[in-house]
XYZ file of C-alpha atoms in Angstrom:
49
model
C 8.582 1.121 -15.127
C 7.539 3.747 -12.620
C 6.914 2.487 -9.227
C 4.959 4.874 -6.784
C 6.654 5.449 -3.359
C 3.660 3.207 -1.800
C 5.002 0.379 -3.905
C 1.382 -0.912 -4.560
C 2.038 -2.623 -8.028
C 4.843 -4.716 -6.405
C 2.740 -5.639 -3.577
C 0.000 -6.644 -5.892
C 2.315 -8.603 -8.072
C 3.599 -10.558 -4.920
C 0.170 -11.089 -3.661
C -1.101 -12.280 -6.907
C 1.832 -14.757 -7.387
C 1.393 -16.035 -3.694
C -2.398 -16.564 -4.313
C -1.555 -18.321 -7.530
C 0.550 -20.809 -5.581
C -1.282 -21.044 -2.277
C -4.575 -21.188 -3.946
C -4.376 -24.863 -5.164
C -2.505 -25.829 -2.145
C -5.096 -24.414 0.112
C -7.810 -25.952 -1.810
C -6.045 -29.491 -1.745
C -5.605 -28.993 2.005
C -9.257 -28.062 2.510
C -10.368 -31.207 0.475
C -8.128 -33.386 2.350
C -9.334 -31.972 5.549
C -12.772 -32.524 4.577
C -12.406 -36.028 3.522
C -10.826 -36.885 6.934
C -13.617 -35.076 8.930
C -16.356 -37.006 6.824
C -14.614 -40.173 7.267
C -14.424 -39.779 11.212
C -18.271 -38.601 11.324
C -19.084 -41.629 9.288
C -17.182 -43.742 11.342
C -18.570 -42.359 14.412
C -22.009 -42.942 13.137
C -21.381 -46.415 12.362
C -19.940 -47.009 15.837
C -22.683 -45.574 17.604
C -25.389 -47.638 15.806
């Protein structure tokens, strides 16, 4: 396999692998943060009423 001097294919492969692993983790993290934030907002609304 020929790799150009700029090494773009290698970088793309690494980025794809990283995105494949980090994507689901980031989605789960954002989901957890969203749930926590919504819970805080809901609790705040209940306490202010």
